[in-house]
Each structure stands twice: as structure tokens, then as C-alpha cells.
Short mmCIF file of C-alpha atoms in Angstrom, two decimals:
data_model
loop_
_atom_site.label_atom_id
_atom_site.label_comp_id
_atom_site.label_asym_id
_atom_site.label_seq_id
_atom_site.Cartn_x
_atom_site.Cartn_y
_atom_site.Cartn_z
CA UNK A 401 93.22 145.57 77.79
CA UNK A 402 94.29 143.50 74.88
CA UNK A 403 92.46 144.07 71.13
CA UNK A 404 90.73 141.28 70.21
CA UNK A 405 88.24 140.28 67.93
CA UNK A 406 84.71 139.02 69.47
CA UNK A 407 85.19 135.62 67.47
CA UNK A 408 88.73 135.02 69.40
CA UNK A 409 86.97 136.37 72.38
CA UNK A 410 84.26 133.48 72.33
CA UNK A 411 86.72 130.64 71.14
CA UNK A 412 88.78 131.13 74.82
CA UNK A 413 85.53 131.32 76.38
CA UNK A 414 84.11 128.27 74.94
CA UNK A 415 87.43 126.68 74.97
CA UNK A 416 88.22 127.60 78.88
CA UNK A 417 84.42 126.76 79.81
CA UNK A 418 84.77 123.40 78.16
CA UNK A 419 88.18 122.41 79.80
CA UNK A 420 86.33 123.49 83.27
CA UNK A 421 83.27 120.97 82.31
CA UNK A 422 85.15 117.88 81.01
CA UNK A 423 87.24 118.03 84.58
CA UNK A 424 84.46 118.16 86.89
CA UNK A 425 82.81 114.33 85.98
CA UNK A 426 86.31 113.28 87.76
CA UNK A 427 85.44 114.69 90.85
CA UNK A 428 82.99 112.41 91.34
CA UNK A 429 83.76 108.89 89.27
CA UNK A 430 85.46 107.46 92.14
CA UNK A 431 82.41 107.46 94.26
CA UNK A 432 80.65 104.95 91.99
CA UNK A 433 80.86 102.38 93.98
CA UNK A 434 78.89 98.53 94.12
CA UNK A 435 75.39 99.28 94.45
CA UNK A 436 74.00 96.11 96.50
CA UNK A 437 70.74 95.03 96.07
CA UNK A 438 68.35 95.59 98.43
CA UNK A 439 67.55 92.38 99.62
CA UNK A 440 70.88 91.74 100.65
CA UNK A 441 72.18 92.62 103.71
CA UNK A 442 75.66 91.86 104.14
CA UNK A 443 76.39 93.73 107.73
CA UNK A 444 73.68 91.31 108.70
CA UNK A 445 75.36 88.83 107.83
CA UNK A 446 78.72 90.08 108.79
CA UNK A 447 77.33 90.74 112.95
CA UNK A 448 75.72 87.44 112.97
CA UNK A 449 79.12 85.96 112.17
CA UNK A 450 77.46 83.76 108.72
CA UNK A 451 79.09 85.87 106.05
CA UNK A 452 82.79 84.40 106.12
CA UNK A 453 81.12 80.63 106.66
CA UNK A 454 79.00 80.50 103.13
CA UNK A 455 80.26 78.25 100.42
CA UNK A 456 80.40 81.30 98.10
CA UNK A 457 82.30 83.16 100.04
CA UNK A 458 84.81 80.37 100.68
CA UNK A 459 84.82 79.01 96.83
CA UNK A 460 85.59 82.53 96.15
CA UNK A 461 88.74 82.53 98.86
CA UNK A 462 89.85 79.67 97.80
CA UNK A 463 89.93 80.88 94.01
CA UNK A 464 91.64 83.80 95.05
CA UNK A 465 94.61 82.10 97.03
CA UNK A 466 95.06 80.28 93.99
CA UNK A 467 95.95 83.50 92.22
CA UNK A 468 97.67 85.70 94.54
CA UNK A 469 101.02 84.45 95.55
CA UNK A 470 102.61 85.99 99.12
CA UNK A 471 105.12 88.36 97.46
CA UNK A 472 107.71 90.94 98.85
CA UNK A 473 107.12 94.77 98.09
CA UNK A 474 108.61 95.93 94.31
CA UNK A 475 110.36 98.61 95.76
CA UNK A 476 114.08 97.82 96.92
CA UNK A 477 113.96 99.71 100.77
CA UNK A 478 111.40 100.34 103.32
CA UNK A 479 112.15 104.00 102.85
CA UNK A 480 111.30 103.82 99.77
CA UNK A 481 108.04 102.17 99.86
CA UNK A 482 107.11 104.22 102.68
CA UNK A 483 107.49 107.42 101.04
CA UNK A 484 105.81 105.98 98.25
CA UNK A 485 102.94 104.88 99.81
CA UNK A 486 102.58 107.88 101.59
CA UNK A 487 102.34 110.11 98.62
CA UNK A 488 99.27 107.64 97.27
CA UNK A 489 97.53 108.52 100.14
CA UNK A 490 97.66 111.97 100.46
CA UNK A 491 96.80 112.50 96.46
CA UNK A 492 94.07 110.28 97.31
CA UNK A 493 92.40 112.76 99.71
CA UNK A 494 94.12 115.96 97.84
CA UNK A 495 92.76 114.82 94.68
CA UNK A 496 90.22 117.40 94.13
CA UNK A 497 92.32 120.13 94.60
CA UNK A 498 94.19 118.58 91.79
CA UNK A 499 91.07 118.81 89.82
CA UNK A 500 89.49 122.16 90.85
CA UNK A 501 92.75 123.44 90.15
CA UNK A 502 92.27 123.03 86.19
CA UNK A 503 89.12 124.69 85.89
CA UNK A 504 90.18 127.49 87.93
CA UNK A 505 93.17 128.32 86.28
CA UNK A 506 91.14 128.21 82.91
CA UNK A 507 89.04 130.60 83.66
CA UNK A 508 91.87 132.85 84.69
CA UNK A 509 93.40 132.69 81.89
CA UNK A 510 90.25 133.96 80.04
CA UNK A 511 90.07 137.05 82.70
CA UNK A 512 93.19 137.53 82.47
CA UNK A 513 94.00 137.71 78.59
CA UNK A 514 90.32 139.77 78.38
CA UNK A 515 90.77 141.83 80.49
CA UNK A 516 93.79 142.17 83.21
CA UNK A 517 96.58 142.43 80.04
CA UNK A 518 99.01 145.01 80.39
CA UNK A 519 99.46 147.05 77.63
CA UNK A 520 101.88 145.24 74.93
CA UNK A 521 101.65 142.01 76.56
CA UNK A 522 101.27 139.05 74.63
CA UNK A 523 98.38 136.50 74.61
CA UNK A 524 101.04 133.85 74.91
CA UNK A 525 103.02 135.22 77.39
CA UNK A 526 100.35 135.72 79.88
CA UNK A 527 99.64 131.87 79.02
CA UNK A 528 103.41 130.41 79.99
CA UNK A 529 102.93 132.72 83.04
CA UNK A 530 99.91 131.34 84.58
CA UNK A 531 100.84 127.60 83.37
CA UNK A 532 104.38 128.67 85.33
CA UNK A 533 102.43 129.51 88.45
CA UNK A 534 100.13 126.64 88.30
CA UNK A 535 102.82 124.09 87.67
CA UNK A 536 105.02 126.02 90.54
CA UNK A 537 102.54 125.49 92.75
CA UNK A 538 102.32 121.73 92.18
CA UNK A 539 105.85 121.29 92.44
CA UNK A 540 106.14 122.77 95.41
CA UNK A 541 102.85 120.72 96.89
CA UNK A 542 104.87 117.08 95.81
CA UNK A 543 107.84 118.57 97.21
CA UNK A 544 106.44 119.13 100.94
CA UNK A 545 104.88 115.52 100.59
CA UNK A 546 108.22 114.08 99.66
CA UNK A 547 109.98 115.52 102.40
CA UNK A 548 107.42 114.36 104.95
CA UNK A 549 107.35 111.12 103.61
CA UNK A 550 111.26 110.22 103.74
CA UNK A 551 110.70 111.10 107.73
CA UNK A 552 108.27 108.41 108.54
CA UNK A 553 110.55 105.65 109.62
CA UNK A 554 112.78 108.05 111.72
CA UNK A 555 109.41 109.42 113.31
CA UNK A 556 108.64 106.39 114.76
CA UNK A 557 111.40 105.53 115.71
CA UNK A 558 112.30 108.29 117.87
CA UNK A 559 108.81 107.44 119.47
CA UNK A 560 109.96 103.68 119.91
CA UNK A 561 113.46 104.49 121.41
CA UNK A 562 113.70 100.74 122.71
CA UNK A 563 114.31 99.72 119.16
CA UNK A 564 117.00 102.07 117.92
CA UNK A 565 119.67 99.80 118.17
CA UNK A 566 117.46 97.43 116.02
CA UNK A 567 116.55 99.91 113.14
CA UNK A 568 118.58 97.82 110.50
CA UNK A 569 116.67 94.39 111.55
CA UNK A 570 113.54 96.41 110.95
CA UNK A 571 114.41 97.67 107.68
CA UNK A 572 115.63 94.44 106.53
CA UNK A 573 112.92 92.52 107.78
CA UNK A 574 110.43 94.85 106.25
CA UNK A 575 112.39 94.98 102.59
CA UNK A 576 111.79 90.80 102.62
CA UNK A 577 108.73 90.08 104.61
CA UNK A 578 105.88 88.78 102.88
CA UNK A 579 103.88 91.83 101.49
CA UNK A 580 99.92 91.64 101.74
CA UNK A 581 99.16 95.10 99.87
CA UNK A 582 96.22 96.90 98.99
CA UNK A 583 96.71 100.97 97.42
CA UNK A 584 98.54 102.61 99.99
CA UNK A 585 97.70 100.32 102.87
CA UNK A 586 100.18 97.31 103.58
CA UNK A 587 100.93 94.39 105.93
CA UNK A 588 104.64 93.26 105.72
CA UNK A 589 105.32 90.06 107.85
CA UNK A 590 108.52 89.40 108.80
CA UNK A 591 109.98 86.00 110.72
CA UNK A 592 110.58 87.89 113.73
CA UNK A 593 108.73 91.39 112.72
CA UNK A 594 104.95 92.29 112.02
CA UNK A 595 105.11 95.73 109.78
CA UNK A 596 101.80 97.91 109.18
CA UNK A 597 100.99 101.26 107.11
CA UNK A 598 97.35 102.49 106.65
CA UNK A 599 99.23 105.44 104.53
CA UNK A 600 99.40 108.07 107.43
CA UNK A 601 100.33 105.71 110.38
CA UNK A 602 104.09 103.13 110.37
CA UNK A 603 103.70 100.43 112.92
CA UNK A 604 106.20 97.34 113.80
CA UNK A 605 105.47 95.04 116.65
CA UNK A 606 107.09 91.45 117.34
CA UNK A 607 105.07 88.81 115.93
CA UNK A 608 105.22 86.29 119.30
CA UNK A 609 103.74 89.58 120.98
CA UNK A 610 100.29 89.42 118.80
CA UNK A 611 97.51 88.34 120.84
CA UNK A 612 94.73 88.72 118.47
CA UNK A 613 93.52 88.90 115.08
CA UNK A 614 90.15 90.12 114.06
CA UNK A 615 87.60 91.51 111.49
CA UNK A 616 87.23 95.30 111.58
CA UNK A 617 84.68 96.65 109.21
CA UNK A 618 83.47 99.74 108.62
CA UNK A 619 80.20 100.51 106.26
CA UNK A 620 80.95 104.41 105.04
CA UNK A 621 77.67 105.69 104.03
CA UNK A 622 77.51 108.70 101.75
CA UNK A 623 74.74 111.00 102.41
CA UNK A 624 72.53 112.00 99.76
CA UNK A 625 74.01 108.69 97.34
CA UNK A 626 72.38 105.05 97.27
CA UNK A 627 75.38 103.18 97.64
CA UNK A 628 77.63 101.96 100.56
CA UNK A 629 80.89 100.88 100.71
CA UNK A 630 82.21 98.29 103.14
CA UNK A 631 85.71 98.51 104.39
CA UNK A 632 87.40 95.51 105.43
CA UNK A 633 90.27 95.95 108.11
CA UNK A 634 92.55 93.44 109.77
CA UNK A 635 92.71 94.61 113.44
CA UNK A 636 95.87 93.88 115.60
CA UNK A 637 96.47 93.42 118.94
CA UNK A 638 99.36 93.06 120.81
CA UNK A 639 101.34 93.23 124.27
CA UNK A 640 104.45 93.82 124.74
CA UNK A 641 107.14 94.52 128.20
CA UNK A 642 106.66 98.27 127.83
CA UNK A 643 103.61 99.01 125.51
CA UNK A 644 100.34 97.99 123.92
CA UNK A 645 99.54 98.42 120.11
CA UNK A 646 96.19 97.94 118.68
CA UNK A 647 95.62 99.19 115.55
CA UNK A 648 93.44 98.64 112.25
CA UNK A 649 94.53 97.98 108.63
CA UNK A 650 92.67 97.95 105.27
CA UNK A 651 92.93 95.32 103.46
CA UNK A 652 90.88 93.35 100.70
CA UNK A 653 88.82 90.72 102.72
CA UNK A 654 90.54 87.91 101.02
CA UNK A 655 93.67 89.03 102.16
CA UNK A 656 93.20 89.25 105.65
CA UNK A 657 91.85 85.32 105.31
CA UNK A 658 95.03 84.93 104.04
CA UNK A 659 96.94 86.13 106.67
CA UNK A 660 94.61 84.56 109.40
CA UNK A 661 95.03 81.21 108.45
CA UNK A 662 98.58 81.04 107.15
CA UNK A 663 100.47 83.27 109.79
CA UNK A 664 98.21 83.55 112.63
CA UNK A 665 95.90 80.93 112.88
CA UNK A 666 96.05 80.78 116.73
CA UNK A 667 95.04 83.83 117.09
CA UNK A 668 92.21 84.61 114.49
CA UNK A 669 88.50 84.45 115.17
CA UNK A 670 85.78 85.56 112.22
CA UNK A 671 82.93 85.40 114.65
CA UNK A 672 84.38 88.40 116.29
CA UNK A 673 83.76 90.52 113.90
CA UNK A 674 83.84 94.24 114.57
CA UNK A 675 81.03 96.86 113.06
CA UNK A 676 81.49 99.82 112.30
CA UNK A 677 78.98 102.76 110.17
CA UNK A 678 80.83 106.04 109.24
CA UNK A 679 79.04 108.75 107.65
CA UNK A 680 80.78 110.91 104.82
CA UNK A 681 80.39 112.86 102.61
CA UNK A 682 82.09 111.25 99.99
CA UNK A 683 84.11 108.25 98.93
CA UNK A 684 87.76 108.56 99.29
CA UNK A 685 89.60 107.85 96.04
CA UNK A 686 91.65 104.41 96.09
CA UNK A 687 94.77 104.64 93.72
CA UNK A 688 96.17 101.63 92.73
CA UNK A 689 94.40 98.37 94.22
CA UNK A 690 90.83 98.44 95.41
CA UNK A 691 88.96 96.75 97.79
CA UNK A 692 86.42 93.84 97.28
CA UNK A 693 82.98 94.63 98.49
CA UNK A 694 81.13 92.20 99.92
CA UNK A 695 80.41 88.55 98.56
CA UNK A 696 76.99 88.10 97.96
CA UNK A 697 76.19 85.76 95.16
CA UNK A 698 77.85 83.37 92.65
CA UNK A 699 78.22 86.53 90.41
#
């Protein structure tokens, strides 16, 4: 066991046991979510099929078409923005390892240079070696997700053998679609093509083979917290010759509007709206782009 005085003994105490405090606030500041007030009740609203037809709610749309362009993804290949959006998502749910992992290791290295330190060793050598292990470790976690990532497209499409011969029309219609994007969830629409990612999931389905457009929205309630958070999802269904796909993207509500009435305006319906209450246990973090909550006042 190493030497040291009891004042350098309670400076990497203190110092370790503050590092540990100031990271655990983070695990929770991305649950603070809109509280609503209590006399509103948009899910009400949203069953009853009145939310999407108030004159706030459509002043607000129309303001927001105003500034969002349709734009194509920033990346330059569907690979590419794949991988990358795949990598969002699973920090987003692996985030608190990322941050548990900090105060752990700090109090390690206090055991450790205390206590555990072979005879001659350094203070600062046991240091580089558990901030080698730590940062190891990382590496290696990014480098699994990368490699998963890269195999998304060829995933699906050995699931979807009927379009193998038509893997380069996908990938070029994806690349210069028009991109509706929200944090690691996408909708890429294509003349021919409709592209989807919820960050775990890679769909592509012919756009004349869409026979519906709807409202999917799901209320995730955290127990033990005051405030809700409302998903809004564009759901898809279509039919094809050999196969049916219906599936459910997040997007923010004013998007899917978008997308209703420019691109599939035959097909759309808000008074079928689709409810949906999951309980969790707490929010899951949204990197880059969040959702709007619900529309409730001029505010």
C-alpha cells in the first residue's frame, strides 16, 4: 500500500466523490420533459379526433411549413446515414452506462491508489492504467456498434430477396429522396421508393403500394414522475404481390402533416387516430432533434 499523507488521502476522496456527484444530475435531465397542465387533456382531444382541427394547432403547422424546407439527408450514402443513425440510437438507450461508468471508475481509482498499489508503483501510473481500461472498453463498445451498423442495409436485404437486383435504385433513391428527420428516426421519400428507420428497424416499400396513412401516438407515462410525454408516429400501411408491411415511425407531429398532405393526401385520415399508453420507467434520451409535445395553447 502506497505512503501517503492523510491530506492527499482526503483531496482524491473529495475529488473522486465530487466527479461521482456532478455526473449523476445527467442521468436524469433528459427526463424533464413538458409538464401539461392539468386541465388540459390532449389524448382527449387526440381520440375524439378535435386536436389536429383547432386553429392553434393549424396556425402553428402552417408557421412551421414555412420554416422547414423538404431537404435530402447531409450525409452522402444511405450506408452512411444508416450507420449513423443507428449509433444515435443505441447511445440513446446505452447512455447511462456511459454515465455510471465515470463515477465508477473514480472511485476505483481512489481504492485502488489507497489501497490495492503494488509496492513501488506510482500514483500516476495506476491512473493511465485505469483511464487505459476505461477508454479500452469504450472503444471497443463503438466498435461492435459500428460494425452492426454498416450491416443494416445488407440485413434487409437478404430478408427482401425480391429486390436484390434493385439494391442500387434503393440506395440511390434513398441518398436523394426528400428527408423528413427527427434524432435517429427518418422518413426518406423517394419518386418510386418510400424509405423508413425508427433507429433499430430499415424498411423500403413502393410508394403506389401504400394504402394508408395514419396517426400513431403513444403517451409514455413514467411512474413515480408528474409528467407525460406524447409520441407522435406516422403509421404505414402497405400491400404488396408477395408481402404486407405495416409499421410505425416517430416523427415530430408537424412533420407527419407534412407528409400527409404533400405526398399522400389520398391516403391520410387524422380522425383515425391511434392511442396508445406505455408505462416506463424512464424517458429515453433523444439526441439530436426532439419531438414537439402536444399543442395546447397560443404559447
Amino acid at each position: 500500500m502506497l505512503n501517503l499523507s492523510r491530506e492527499t488521502e482526503h483531496i482524491i476522496f473529495w475529488g473522486c466523490a465530487f466527479v461521482s456527484m456532478a455526473c449523476l444530475p445527467f442521468t436524469s435531465i433528459y427526463d424533464c420533459e413538458l409538464n401539461l397542465p392539468e386541465t388540459d387533456d390532449p389524448e382527449k382531444m387526440l381520440r375524439n379526433g378535435t386536436y389536429f382541427t383547432r386553429d392553434v394547432w393549424q396556425r402553428k403547422y402552417g408557421e412551421f411549413r414555412k420554416r422547414h424546407q423538404v431537404r435530402r439527408i447531409f450525409l452522402q450514402s444511405m450506408t452512411m446515414d444508416l450507420s449513423y443513425r443507428f449509433i444515435l440510437k443505441r447511445l440513446a438507450i446505452d447512455y447511462l452506462a456511459f454515465l455510471y461508468l465515470i463515477p465508477f471508475l473514480s472511485l476505483l481509482l481512489w481504492f485502488g491508489i489507497i489501497y490495492f498499489a503494488p509496492s513501488g508503483m506510482s500514483t500516476i501510473s495506476i491512473f493511465l492504467i485505469l483511464l487505459a481500461t476505461g477508454v479500452s472498453c469504450e472503444f471497443l463498445y463503438l466498435t461492435t456498434v459500428f460494425l452492426f451498423s454498416r450491416s443494416i442495409f445488407p440485413k434487409w436485404l437478404a430478408e427482401h430477396p425480391e429486390y436484390r437486383n434493385r439494391a442500387n435504385d434503393i440506395r440511390l433513391s434513398y441518398s436523394n429522396g426528400k428527408a423528413f428527420i427527427s434524432g435517429y428516426s427518418c422518413v426518406i421519400i423517394g419518386d418510386k421508393y418510400l424509405h423508413a428507420f425508427d433507429g433499430r428497424s430499415f424498411y423500403t416499400v413502393l410508394r403506389k403500394e401504400i394504402q394508408r396513412t395514419g396517426w400513431h401516438i403513444v403517451r409514455k407515462v413514467v411512474r413515480r414522475r408528474s409528467d407525460d410525454k406524447y409520441l407522435f408516429n406516422i403509421h404505414f400501411s402497405s400491400a404488396g404481390q408477395k408481402r404486407h408491411e405495416d409499421f410505425k415511425i416517430t416523427l415530430d407531429q408537424f412533420q407527419i402533416k407534412m407528409i400527409m398532405d404533400l405526398l399522400f393526401p389520398g391516403t391520410s385520415d387524422d380522425n383515425e387516430v391511434i392511442m396508445e399508453v406505455n408505462y416506463c420507467s424512464r424517458h429515453e434520451l433523444q439526441l439530436f432533434g426532439d419531438n414537439s409535445q402536444p399543442v395546447m395553447d397560443d404559447e
